CSV table of C-alpha atoms in Angstrom, one decimal:
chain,number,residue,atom,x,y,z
A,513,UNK,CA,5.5,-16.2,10.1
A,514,UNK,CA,4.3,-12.3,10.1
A,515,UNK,CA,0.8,-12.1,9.6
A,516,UNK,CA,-1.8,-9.6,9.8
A,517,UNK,CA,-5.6,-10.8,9.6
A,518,UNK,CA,-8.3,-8.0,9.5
A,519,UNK,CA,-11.9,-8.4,10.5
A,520,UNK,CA,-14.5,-9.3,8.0
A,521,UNK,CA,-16.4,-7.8,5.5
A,522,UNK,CA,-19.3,-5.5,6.6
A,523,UNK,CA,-22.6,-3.6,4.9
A,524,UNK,CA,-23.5,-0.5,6.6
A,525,UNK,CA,-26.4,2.0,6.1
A,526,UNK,CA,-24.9,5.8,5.8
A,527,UNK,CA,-24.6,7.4,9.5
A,528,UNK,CA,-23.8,4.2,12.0
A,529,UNK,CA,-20.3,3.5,12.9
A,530,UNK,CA,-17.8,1.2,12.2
A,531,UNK,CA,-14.4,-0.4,13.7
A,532,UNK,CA,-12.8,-3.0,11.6
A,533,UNK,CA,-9.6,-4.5,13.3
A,534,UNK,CA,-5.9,-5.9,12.1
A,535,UNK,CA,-4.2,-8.3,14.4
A,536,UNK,CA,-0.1,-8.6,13.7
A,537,UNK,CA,1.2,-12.0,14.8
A,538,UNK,CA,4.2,-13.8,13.9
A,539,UNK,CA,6.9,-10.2,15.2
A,540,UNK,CA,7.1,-7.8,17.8
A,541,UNK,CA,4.1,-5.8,16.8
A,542,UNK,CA,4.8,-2.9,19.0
A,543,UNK,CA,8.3,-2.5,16.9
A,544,UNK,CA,6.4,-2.0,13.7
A,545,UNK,CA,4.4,1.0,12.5
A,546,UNK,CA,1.3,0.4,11.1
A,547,UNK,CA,-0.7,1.5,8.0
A,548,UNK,CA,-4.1,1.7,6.6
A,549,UNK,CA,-4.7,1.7,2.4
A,550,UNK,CA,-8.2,2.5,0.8
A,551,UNK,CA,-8.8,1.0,-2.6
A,552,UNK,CA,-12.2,2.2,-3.9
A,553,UNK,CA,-14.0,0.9,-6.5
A,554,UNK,CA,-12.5,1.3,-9.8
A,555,UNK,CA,-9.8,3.5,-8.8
A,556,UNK,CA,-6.3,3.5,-7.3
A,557,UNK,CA,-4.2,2.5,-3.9
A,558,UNK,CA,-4.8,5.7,-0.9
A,559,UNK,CA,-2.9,5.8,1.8
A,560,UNK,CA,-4.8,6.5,5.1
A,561,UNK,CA,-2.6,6.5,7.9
A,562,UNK,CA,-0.3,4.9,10.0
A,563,UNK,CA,0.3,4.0,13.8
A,564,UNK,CA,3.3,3.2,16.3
A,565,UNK,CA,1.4,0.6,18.3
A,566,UNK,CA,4.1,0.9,20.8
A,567,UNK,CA,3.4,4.5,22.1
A,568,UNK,CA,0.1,5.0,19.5
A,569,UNK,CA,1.8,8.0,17.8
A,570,UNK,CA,-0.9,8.6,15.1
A,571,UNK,CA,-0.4,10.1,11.1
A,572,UNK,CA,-3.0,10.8,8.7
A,573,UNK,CA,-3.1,11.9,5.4
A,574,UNK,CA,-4.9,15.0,5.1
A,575,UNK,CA,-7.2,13.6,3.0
A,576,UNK,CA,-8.7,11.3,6.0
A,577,UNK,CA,-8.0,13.3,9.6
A,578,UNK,CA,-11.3,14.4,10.9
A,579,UNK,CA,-13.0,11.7,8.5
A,580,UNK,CA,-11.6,8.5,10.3
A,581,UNK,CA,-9.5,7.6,13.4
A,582,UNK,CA,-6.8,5.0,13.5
A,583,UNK,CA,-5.9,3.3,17.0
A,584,UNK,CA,-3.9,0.1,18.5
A,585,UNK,CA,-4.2,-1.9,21.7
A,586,UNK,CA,-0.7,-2.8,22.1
A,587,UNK,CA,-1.9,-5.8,25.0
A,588,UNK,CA,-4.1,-7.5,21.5
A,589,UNK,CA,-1.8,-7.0,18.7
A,590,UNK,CA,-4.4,-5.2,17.2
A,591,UNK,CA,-5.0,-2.0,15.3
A,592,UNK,CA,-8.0,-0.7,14.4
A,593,UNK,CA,-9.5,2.1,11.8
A,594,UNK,CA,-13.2,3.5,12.5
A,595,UNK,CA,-15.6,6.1,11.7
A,596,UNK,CA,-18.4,7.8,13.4
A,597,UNK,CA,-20.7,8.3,10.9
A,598,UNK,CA,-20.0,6.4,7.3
A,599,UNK,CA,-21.5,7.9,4.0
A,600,UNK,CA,-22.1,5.7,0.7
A,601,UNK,CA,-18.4,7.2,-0.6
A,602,UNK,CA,-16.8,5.1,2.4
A,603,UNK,CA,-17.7,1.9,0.4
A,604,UNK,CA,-14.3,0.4,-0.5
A,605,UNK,CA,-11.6,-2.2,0.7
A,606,UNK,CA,-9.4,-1.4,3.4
A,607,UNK,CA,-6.1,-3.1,4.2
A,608,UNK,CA,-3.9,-2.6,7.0
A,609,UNK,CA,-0.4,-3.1,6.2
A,610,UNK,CA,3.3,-3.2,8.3
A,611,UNK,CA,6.4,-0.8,7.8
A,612,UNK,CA,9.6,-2.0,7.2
A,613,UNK,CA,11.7,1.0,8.3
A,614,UNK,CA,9.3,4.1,7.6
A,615,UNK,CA,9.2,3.4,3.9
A,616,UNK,CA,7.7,-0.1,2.9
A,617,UNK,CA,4.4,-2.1,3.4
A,618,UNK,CA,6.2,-5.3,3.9
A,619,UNK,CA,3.5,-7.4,4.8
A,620,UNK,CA,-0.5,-6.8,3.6
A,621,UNK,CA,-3.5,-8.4,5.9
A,622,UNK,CA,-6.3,-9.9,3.2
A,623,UNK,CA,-8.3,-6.6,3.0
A,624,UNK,CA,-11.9,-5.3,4.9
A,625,UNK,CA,-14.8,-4.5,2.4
A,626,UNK,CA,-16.8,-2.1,3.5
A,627,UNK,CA,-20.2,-1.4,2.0
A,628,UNK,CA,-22.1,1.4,3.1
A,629,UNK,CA,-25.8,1.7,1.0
A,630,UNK,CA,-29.1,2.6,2.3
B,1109,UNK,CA,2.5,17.3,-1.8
B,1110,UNK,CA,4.6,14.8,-4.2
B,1111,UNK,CA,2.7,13.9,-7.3
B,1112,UNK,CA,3.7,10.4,-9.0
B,1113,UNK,CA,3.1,10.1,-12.7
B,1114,UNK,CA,3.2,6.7,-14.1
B,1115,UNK,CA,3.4,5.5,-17.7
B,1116,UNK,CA,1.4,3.5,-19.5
B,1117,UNK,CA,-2.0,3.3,-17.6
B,1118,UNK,CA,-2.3,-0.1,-19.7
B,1119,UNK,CA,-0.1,-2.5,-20.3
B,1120,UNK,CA,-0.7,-5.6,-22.9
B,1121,UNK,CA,2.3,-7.6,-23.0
B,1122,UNK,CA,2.8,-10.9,-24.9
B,1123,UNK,CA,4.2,-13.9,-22.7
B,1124,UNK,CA,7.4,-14.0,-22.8
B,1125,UNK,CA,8.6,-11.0,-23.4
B,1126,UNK,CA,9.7,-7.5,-21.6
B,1127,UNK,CA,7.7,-4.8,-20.4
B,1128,UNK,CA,8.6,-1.7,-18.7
B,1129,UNK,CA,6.8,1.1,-16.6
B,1130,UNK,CA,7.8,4.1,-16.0
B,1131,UNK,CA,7.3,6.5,-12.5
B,1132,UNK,CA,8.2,9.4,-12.4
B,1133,UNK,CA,8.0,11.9,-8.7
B,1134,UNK,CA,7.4,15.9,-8.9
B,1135,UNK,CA,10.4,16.3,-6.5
B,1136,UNK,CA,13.3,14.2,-5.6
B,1137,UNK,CA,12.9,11.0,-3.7
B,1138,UNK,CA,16.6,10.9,-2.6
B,1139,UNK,CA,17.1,11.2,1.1
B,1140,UNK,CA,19.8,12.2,2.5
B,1141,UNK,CA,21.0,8.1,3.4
B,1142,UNK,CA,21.7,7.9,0.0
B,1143,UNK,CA,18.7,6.0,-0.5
B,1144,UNK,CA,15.7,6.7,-3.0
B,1145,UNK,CA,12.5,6.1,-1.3
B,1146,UNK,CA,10.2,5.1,-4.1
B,1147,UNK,CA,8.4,1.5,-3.8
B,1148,UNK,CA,6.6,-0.4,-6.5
B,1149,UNK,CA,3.8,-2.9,-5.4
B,1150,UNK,CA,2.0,-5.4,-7.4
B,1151,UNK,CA,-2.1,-5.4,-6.9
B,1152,UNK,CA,-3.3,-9.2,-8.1
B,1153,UNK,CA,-6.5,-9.9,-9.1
B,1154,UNK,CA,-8.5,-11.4,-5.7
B,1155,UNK,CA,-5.1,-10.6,-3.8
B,1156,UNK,CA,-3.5,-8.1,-1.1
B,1157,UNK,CA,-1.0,-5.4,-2.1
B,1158,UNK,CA,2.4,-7.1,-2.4
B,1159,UNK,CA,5.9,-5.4,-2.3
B,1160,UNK,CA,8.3,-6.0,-5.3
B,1161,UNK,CA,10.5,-3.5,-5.3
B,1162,UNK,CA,11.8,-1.5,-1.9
B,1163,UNK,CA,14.3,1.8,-1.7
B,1164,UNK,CA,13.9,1.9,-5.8
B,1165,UNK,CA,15.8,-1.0,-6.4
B,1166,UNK,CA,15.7,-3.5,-3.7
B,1167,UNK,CA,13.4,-6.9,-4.5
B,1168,UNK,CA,11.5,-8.1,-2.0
B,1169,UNK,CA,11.9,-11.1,-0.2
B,1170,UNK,CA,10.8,-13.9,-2.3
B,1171,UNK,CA,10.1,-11.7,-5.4
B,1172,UNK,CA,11.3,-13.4,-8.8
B,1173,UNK,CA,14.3,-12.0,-10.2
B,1174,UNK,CA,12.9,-11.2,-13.7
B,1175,UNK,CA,11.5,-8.0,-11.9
B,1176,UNK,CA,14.3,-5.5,-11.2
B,1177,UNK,CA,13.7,-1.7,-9.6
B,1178,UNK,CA,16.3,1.2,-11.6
B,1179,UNK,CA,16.4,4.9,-11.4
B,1180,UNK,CA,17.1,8.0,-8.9
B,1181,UNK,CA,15.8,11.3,-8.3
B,1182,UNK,CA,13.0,11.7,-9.9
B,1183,UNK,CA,12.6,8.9,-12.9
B,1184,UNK,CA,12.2,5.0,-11.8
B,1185,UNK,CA,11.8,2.5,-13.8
B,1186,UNK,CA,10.3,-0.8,-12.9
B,1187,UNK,CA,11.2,-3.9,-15.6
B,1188,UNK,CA,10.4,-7.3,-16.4
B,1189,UNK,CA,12.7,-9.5,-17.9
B,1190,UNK,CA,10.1,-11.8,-19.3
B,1191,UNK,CA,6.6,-11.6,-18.4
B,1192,UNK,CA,4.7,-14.5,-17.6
B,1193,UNK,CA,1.1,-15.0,-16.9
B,1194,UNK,CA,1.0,-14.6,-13.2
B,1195,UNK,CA,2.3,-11.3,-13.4
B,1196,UNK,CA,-1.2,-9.6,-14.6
B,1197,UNK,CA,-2.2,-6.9,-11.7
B,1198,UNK,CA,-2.6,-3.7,-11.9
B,1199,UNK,CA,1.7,-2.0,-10.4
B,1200,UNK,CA,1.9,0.5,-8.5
B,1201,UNK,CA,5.0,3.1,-7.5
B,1202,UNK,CA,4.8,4.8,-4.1
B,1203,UNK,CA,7.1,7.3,-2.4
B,1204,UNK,CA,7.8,7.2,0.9
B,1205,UNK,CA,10.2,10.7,1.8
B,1206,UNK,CA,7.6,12.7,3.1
B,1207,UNK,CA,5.1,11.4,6.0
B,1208,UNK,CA,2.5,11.5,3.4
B,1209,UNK,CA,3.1,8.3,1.5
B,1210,UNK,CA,1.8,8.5,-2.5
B,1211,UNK,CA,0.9,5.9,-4.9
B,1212,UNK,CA,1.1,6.2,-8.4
B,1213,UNK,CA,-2.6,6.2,-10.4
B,1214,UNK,CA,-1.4,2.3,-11.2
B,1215,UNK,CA,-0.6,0.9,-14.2
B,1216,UNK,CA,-2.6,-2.3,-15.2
B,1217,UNK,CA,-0.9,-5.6,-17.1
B,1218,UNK,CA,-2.6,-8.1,-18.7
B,1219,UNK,CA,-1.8,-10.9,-21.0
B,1220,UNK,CA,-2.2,-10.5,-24.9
């Protein structure tokens, strides 16, 4: 069974860091790409970015590069999405989701929430 | 970049009966395989993303068959043959030809 379990909810204050995880089980998760999705609060479905976790090859919408920075560590399973320094408009839920082909999230992990308030 | 406009916003449906949303893409989502990349996802309540509807008209695996994916180019349609309570969420289109994946602003059924 494919599944993709992401790392739990977490409050920040504005300026620390963050790294929440997604660990693919279940398929050959170096065959998949990966992608990240921010819903926000009251509004719609963004796509972040993706990731090859078999040679890392990295996208980003152009709305997120430079803001956030999407990795894998092919030996784990496990992708990752993090930012240097969060600001209160990084509150939201994040889910990672799997590729089918290049064009369909086939499988969704649960979602992070991220809460950034001072 | 490509622009999806969905219609409605808001969907009330009674049980039972049909509903319909629209999507429609500022360029064409035909590639050159033939196929029309344009997905619709279902958003429930408490829930992850789920796929319905793959290549404009493909149902997912394990997806009812009262939901059915039409359309090319630019205007997709995404239909329910009879709606029934489980199906409130708020659907989404998305387009996958360029490497910028967009989703539609989402358009949100509930139960009248």
């Amino acid at each position: 069974e494919v599944q993709l379990v992401q790392s739990g909810a977490e409050v920040k204050k504005p300026g620390e860091s963050l790294k929440i995880s997604c660990k693919g089980s279940g398929y050959r998760f170096t065959s998949y790409w990966i992608g990240w999705v921010r819903l926000m609060p009251g509004k719609g479905l963004e796509w972040m970015g993706i990731i090859y976790p078999g040679d890392s090859d990295t996208r980003y919408s152009p709305s997120f590069q430079g803001h956030v920075t999407i990795s894998a560590d092919k030996s784990i399973s496990t992708a990752y999405l993090q930012w240097s320094s969060l600001k209160a408009s990084d509150t939201a839920m994040y889910y990672c989701a799997r590729l089918l082909g290049i064009t369909s999230f086939d499988y969704w992990g649960q979602g992070t929430l991220v809460t950034v308030s001072s | 970049d490509i622009v999806l406009t969905q219609s409605p916003l808001s969907l009330p449906v009674t049980p039972g009966e049909p509903a319909s949303i629209s999507c429609r893409s500022s360029q064409s989502l035909l590639h050159s395989t033939g196929n029309n990349f344009l997905d619709w996802y279902l958003h429930k309540p408490g829930q992850s993303p789920q796929l319905l509807i793959y290549l404009g008209s493909n149902r997912a695996s394990g997806v009812p068959d009262r939901f059915s994916g039409s359309g090319s180019g630019t205007d997709f349609t995404l239909r329910i043959s009879r709606v029934e309570a489980e199906d409130v969420g708020v659907y989404y289109c998305m387009q996958a030809l360029q490497p910028l994946y967009t989703f539609g602003q989402g358009t949100k059924l509930e139960i009248q």
